[in-house]
XYZ file of N, CA and C in Angstrom:
375
model
N -36.018 3.881 31.855
C -35.355 2.847 31.053
C -33.850 3.044 31.122
N -33.135 1.962 31.250
C -31.673 1.991 31.295
C -31.151 2.204 29.883
N -30.347 3.238 29.673
C -29.825 3.512 28.345
C -28.449 2.903 28.119
N -27.799 2.415 29.169
C -26.487 1.785 29.021
C -26.652 0.406 28.391
N -25.712 0.046 27.557
C -25.748 -1.276 26.945
C -25.114 -2.263 27.911
N -25.868 -3.295 28.326
C -25.295 -4.273 29.258
C -24.229 -5.140 28.582
N -23.411 -5.764 29.383
C -22.395 -6.702 28.908
C -23.099 -8.016 28.566
N -23.620 -8.105 27.345
C -24.431 -9.246 26.935
C -23.686 -10.564 27.101
N -22.456 -10.629 26.618
C -21.695 -11.884 26.706
C -21.421 -12.250 28.159
N -21.049 -11.264 28.971
C -20.763 -11.533 30.374
C -21.978 -12.046 31.124
N -23.132 -11.421 30.890
C -24.360 -11.852 31.556
C -24.760 -13.247 31.078
N -24.661 -13.510 29.782
C -25.010 -14.832 29.247
C -24.091 -15.910 29.820
N -22.797 -15.636 29.894
C -21.862 -16.626 30.469
C -22.154 -16.862 31.951
N -22.458 -15.795 32.695
C -22.784 -15.948 34.110
C -24.076 -16.750 34.283
N -25.042 -16.516 33.412
C -26.305 -17.261 33.425
C -26.046 -18.758 33.206
N -25.247 -19.072 32.190
C -24.951 -20.478 31.900
C -24.114 -21.112 33.008
N -23.281 -20.309 33.676
C -22.494 -20.837 34.798
C -23.408 -21.342 35.906
N -24.540 -20.671 36.122
C -25.513 -21.143 37.112
C -26.003 -22.537 36.733
N -26.368 -22.715 35.462
C -26.894 -24.006 35.000
C -25.832 -25.101 35.037
N -24.563 -24.732 34.951
C -23.475 -25.718 34.957
C -22.927 -26.010 36.345
N -23.231 -25.163 37.321
C -22.650 -25.322 38.665
C -23.389 -26.417 39.438
N -22.665 -27.466 39.795
C -23.270 -28.595 40.515
C -23.143 -28.472 42.026
N -22.272 -27.602 42.524
C -22.148 -27.396 43.953
C -23.255 -26.437 44.400
N -24.166 -26.879 45.273
C -25.308 -26.040 45.649
C -24.929 -24.689 46.265
N -23.895 -24.628 47.071
C -23.508 -23.359 47.687
C -22.946 -22.377 46.666
N -22.088 -22.872 45.782
C -21.538 -21.999 44.735
C -22.641 -21.554 43.778
N -23.557 -22.476 43.445
C -24.659 -22.122 42.553
C -25.520 -21.026 43.182
N -25.796 -21.137 44.470
C -26.615 -20.132 45.137
C -25.940 -18.766 45.112
N -24.619 -18.732 45.323
C -23.888 -17.463 45.253
C -23.985 -16.858 43.850
N -23.883 -17.701 42.826
C -24.012 -17.216 41.451
C -25.415 -16.666 41.195
N -26.421 -17.369 41.687
C -27.798 -16.883 41.537
C -27.970 -15.525 42.205
N -27.504 -15.398 43.427
C -27.656 -14.145 44.165
C -26.901 -12.995 43.487
N -25.784 -13.299 42.858
C -24.990 -12.264 42.193
C -25.615 -11.800 40.883
N -26.316 -12.697 40.188
C -26.771 -12.366 38.842
C -28.266 -12.246 38.630
N -29.063 -12.583 39.639
C -30.517 -12.584 39.493
C -31.155 -11.696 40.561
N -32.240 -11.046 40.226
C -33.046 -10.337 41.212
C -33.707 -11.368 42.126
N -33.929 -11.069 43.403
C -34.492 -12.048 44.339
C -35.850 -12.626 43.912
N -36.658 -11.816 43.233
C -37.981 -12.283 42.809
C -38.030 -12.584 41.309
N -36.885 -12.904 40.726
C -36.798 -13.185 39.293
C -37.677 -14.374 38.920
N -37.973 -14.458 37.621
C -38.758 -15.588 37.121
C -38.049 -16.235 35.939
N -38.359 -17.511 35.750
C -37.835 -18.289 34.632
C -38.983 -19.116 34.061
N -39.089 -19.176 32.742
C -40.116 -20.001 32.112
C -39.585 -20.550 30.797
N -39.859 -21.814 30.543
C -39.609 -22.427 29.245
C -40.770 -23.391 28.985
N -40.793 -24.085 27.849
C -41.938 -24.955 27.564
C -42.125 -26.109 28.560
N -41.117 -26.406 29.365
C -41.197 -27.546 30.264
C -41.275 -27.174 31.739
N -40.976 -25.913 32.091
C -40.906 -25.563 33.514
C -41.096 -24.066 33.718
N -41.534 -23.727 34.938
C -41.626 -22.340 35.356
C -41.139 -22.252 36.796
N -40.502 -21.129 37.125
C -40.025 -20.926 38.490
C -40.004 -19.433 38.783
N -40.323 -19.084 40.023
C -40.261 -17.686 40.464
C -39.516 -17.635 41.789
N -38.530 -16.753 41.866
C -37.724 -16.604 43.067
C -36.499 -17.482 43.012
N -35.466 -17.091 43.752
C -34.186 -17.803 43.694
C -34.289 -19.243 44.176
N -35.092 -19.508 45.199
C -35.229 -20.883 45.686
C -35.790 -21.794 44.603
N -36.842 -21.341 43.930
C -37.472 -22.163 42.892
C -36.563 -22.322 41.678
N -35.860 -21.258 41.289
C -34.938 -21.353 40.154
C -33.794 -22.293 40.490
N -33.267 -22.199 41.697
C -32.199 -23.090 42.151
C -32.664 -24.548 42.102
N -33.874 -24.812 42.585
C -34.409 -26.176 42.569
C -34.582 -26.676 41.134
N -35.031 -25.810 40.243
C -35.190 -26.192 38.841
C -33.855 -26.563 38.214
N -32.835 -25.752 38.456
C -31.496 -26.045 37.919
C -31.017 -27.401 38.441
N -31.193 -27.652 39.737
C -30.801 -28.939 40.312
C -31.541 -30.103 39.664
N -32.822 -29.924 39.377
C -33.611 -30.980 38.737
C -33.124 -31.259 37.318
N -32.775 -30.215 36.581
C -32.244 -30.393 35.223
C -30.913 -31.135 35.284
N -30.079 -30.795 36.253
C -28.794 -31.483 36.393
C -28.986 -32.960 36.733
N -29.984 -33.282 37.531
C -30.259 -34.687 37.851
C -30.763 -35.438 36.631
N -31.580 -34.770 35.816
C -32.119 -35.425 34.620
C -31.037 -35.649 33.565
N -30.081 -34.727 33.490
C -29.007 -34.788 32.491
C -27.645 -34.745 33.178
N -27.289 -35.763 33.941
C -26.003 -35.732 34.653
C -24.825 -35.673 33.674
N -23.872 -34.811 34.000
C -22.681 -34.677 33.169
C -22.860 -33.803 31.947
N -24.059 -33.293 31.710
C -24.291 -32.406 30.572
C -23.837 -30.995 30.931
N -23.408 -30.252 29.908
C -22.916 -28.884 30.101
C -23.593 -27.947 29.103
N -23.896 -26.748 29.566
C -24.422 -25.695 28.703
C -23.263 -24.893 28.135
N -23.418 -24.457 26.875
C -22.426 -23.616 26.204
C -23.158 -22.521 25.439
N -22.551 -21.347 25.392
C -23.097 -20.254 24.609
C -22.991 -20.611 23.131
N -24.062 -20.383 22.397
C -24.071 -20.628 20.942
C -24.160 -19.269 20.253
N -23.162 -18.950 19.462
C -23.164 -17.673 18.772
C -22.854 -16.531 19.714
N -23.412 -15.384 19.399
C -23.113 -14.146 20.116
C -24.348 -13.693 20.883
N -24.142 -13.335 22.134
C -25.226 -12.742 22.926
C -25.426 -11.306 22.453
N -26.671 -10.856 22.507
C -27.025 -9.527 22.012
C -27.905 -8.841 23.042
N -27.714 -7.533 23.213
C -28.521 -6.792 24.188
C -28.808 -5.393 23.675
N -29.935 -4.866 24.126
C -30.231 -3.453 23.970
C -31.128 -3.048 25.129
N -30.828 -1.891 25.695
C -31.578 -1.465 26.870
C -31.510 -2.527 27.952
N -32.652 -2.906 28.472
C -32.724 -3.919 29.528
C -33.121 -5.288 28.996
N -32.834 -5.555 27.727
C -33.217 -6.829 27.109
C -31.990 -7.545 26.572
N -32.024 -8.865 26.699
C -30.886 -9.709 26.322
C -31.412 -10.940 25.603
N -30.683 -11.391 24.595
C -31.014 -12.652 23.930
C -29.722 -13.391 23.610
N -29.803 -14.718 23.661
C -28.642 -15.536 23.324
C -29.098 -16.968 23.088
N -28.275 -17.690 22.353
C -28.514 -19.106 22.116
C -27.569 -19.942 22.950
N -27.962 -21.183 23.166
C -27.140 -22.090 23.964
C -27.288 -23.509 23.444
N -26.336 -24.335 23.814
C -26.391 -25.762 23.515
C -26.191 -26.529 24.822
N -26.662 -27.765 24.829
C -26.537 -28.632 25.998
C -26.215 -30.032 25.528
N -25.212 -30.626 26.137
C -24.851 -31.993 25.797
C -23.865 -32.556 26.794
N -23.590 -33.853 26.664
C -22.640 -34.482 27.581
C -21.234 -33.924 27.372
N -20.490 -33.809 28.457
C -19.120 -33.304 28.372
C -18.319 -34.158 27.398
N -17.619 -33.508 26.479
C -16.756 -34.206 25.541
C -17.483 -34.849 24.379
N -18.773 -34.602 24.211
C -19.532 -35.195 23.110
C -20.343 -34.105 22.410
N -20.982 -34.482 21.325
C -21.799 -33.537 20.565
C -22.983 -33.052 21.404
N -23.265 -31.746 21.312
C -24.426 -31.197 22.007
C -25.696 -31.758 21.386
N -26.663 -32.102 22.231
C -27.897 -32.734 21.769
C -29.082 -31.780 21.747
N -29.060 -30.765 22.603
C -30.192 -29.871 22.772
C -29.720 -28.445 22.513
N -30.563 -27.655 21.854
C -30.259 -26.251 21.597
C -31.464 -25.410 21.968
N -31.190 -24.191 22.394
C -32.278 -23.295 22.741
C -31.884 -21.846 22.585
N -32.878 -20.989 22.774
C -32.696 -19.539 22.752
C -33.374 -18.974 23.984
N -32.701 -18.074 24.660
C -33.269 -17.442 25.839
C -33.345 -15.937 25.632
N -34.411 -15.372 26.162
C -34.638 -13.936 26.132
C -34.789 -13.490 27.576
N -34.103 -12.424 27.945
C -34.114 -12.002 29.343
C -34.412 -10.515 29.458
N -35.039 -10.180 30.559
C -35.231 -8.789 30.945
C -34.324 -8.546 32.140
N -33.589 -7.452 32.092
C -32.659 -7.097 33.154
C -33.241 -5.990 34.019
N -32.772 -5.937 35.243
C -33.157 -4.882 36.177
C -31.928 -4.595 37.032
N -31.343 -3.422 36.845
C -30.148 -3.081 37.595
C -28.968 -3.981 37.263
N -28.897 -4.460 36.024
C -27.808 -5.334 35.595
C -27.986 -6.791 35.977
N -29.086 -7.113 36.684
C -29.359 -8.498 37.075
C -30.568 -9.023 36.306
N -30.646 -10.338 36.193
C -31.769 -10.958 35.503
C -33.057 -10.775 36.302
N -34.092 -10.267 35.650
C -35.409 -10.090 36.252
C -36.351 -11.203 35.779
N -36.295 -11.516 34.467
C -37.155 -12.553 33.895
C -36.432 -13.185 32.720
N -36.492 -14.504 32.642
C -35.898 -15.239 31.527
C -36.982 -16.122 30.919
N -37.102 -16.049 29.602
C -38.016 -16.919 28.859
C -37.167 -17.731 27.903
N -37.250 -19.049 28.025
C -36.447 -19.941 27.203
C -37.291 -20.647 26.153
N -36.687 -20.870 24.995
C -37.310 -21.610 23.910
C -36.394 -22.770 23.540
N -36.961 -23.926 23.293
C -36.201 -25.095 22.878
C -36.225 -25.178 21.363
N -35.051 -25.042 20.758
C -34.939 -25.009 19.306
C -34.670 -26.390 18.703
N -33.998 -27.250 19.458
C -33.665 -28.601 18.973
C -33.667 -29.540 20.180
N -34.551 -30.520 20.139
C -34.638 -31.497 21.220
C -34.813 -32.879 20.587
N -33.891 -33.793 20.826
C -34.057 -35.137 20.260
C -35.204 -35.875 20.930
N -35.781 -36.812 20.240
C -36.867 -37.635 20.806
C -36.383 -38.308 22.081
N -37.208 -38.286 23.104
C -36.884 -38.944 24.361
C -36.068 -38.108 25.321
N -35.717 -36.886 24.922
C -34.892 -36.045 25.811
C -35.733 -35.409 26.894
């Protein structure tokens, strides 16, 4: 078990940068820098394993919500190889419409598994 405390805020911001990056090449570089190659992602609406599938999922979310941006909500927290943080999602320059909480397992400072929960979702979103 890793006894060092990870940079929770830095990892959370890098994670959200992946979701906000619309350029496929830059997004892929961010994924490779911050995620293990066989990482997994799961939330109530989607599951993905491996960088290709996670990249495709991020692209699909961006197509569904064009112009929306993710933001860190509150303070990211970590202990050992575990990380948790809240986030918001909404159109640029407007009130955030969706909120969630993500829990992650780290491996060597990179994301190994992320489980997302949707805390606030408006009807029709």
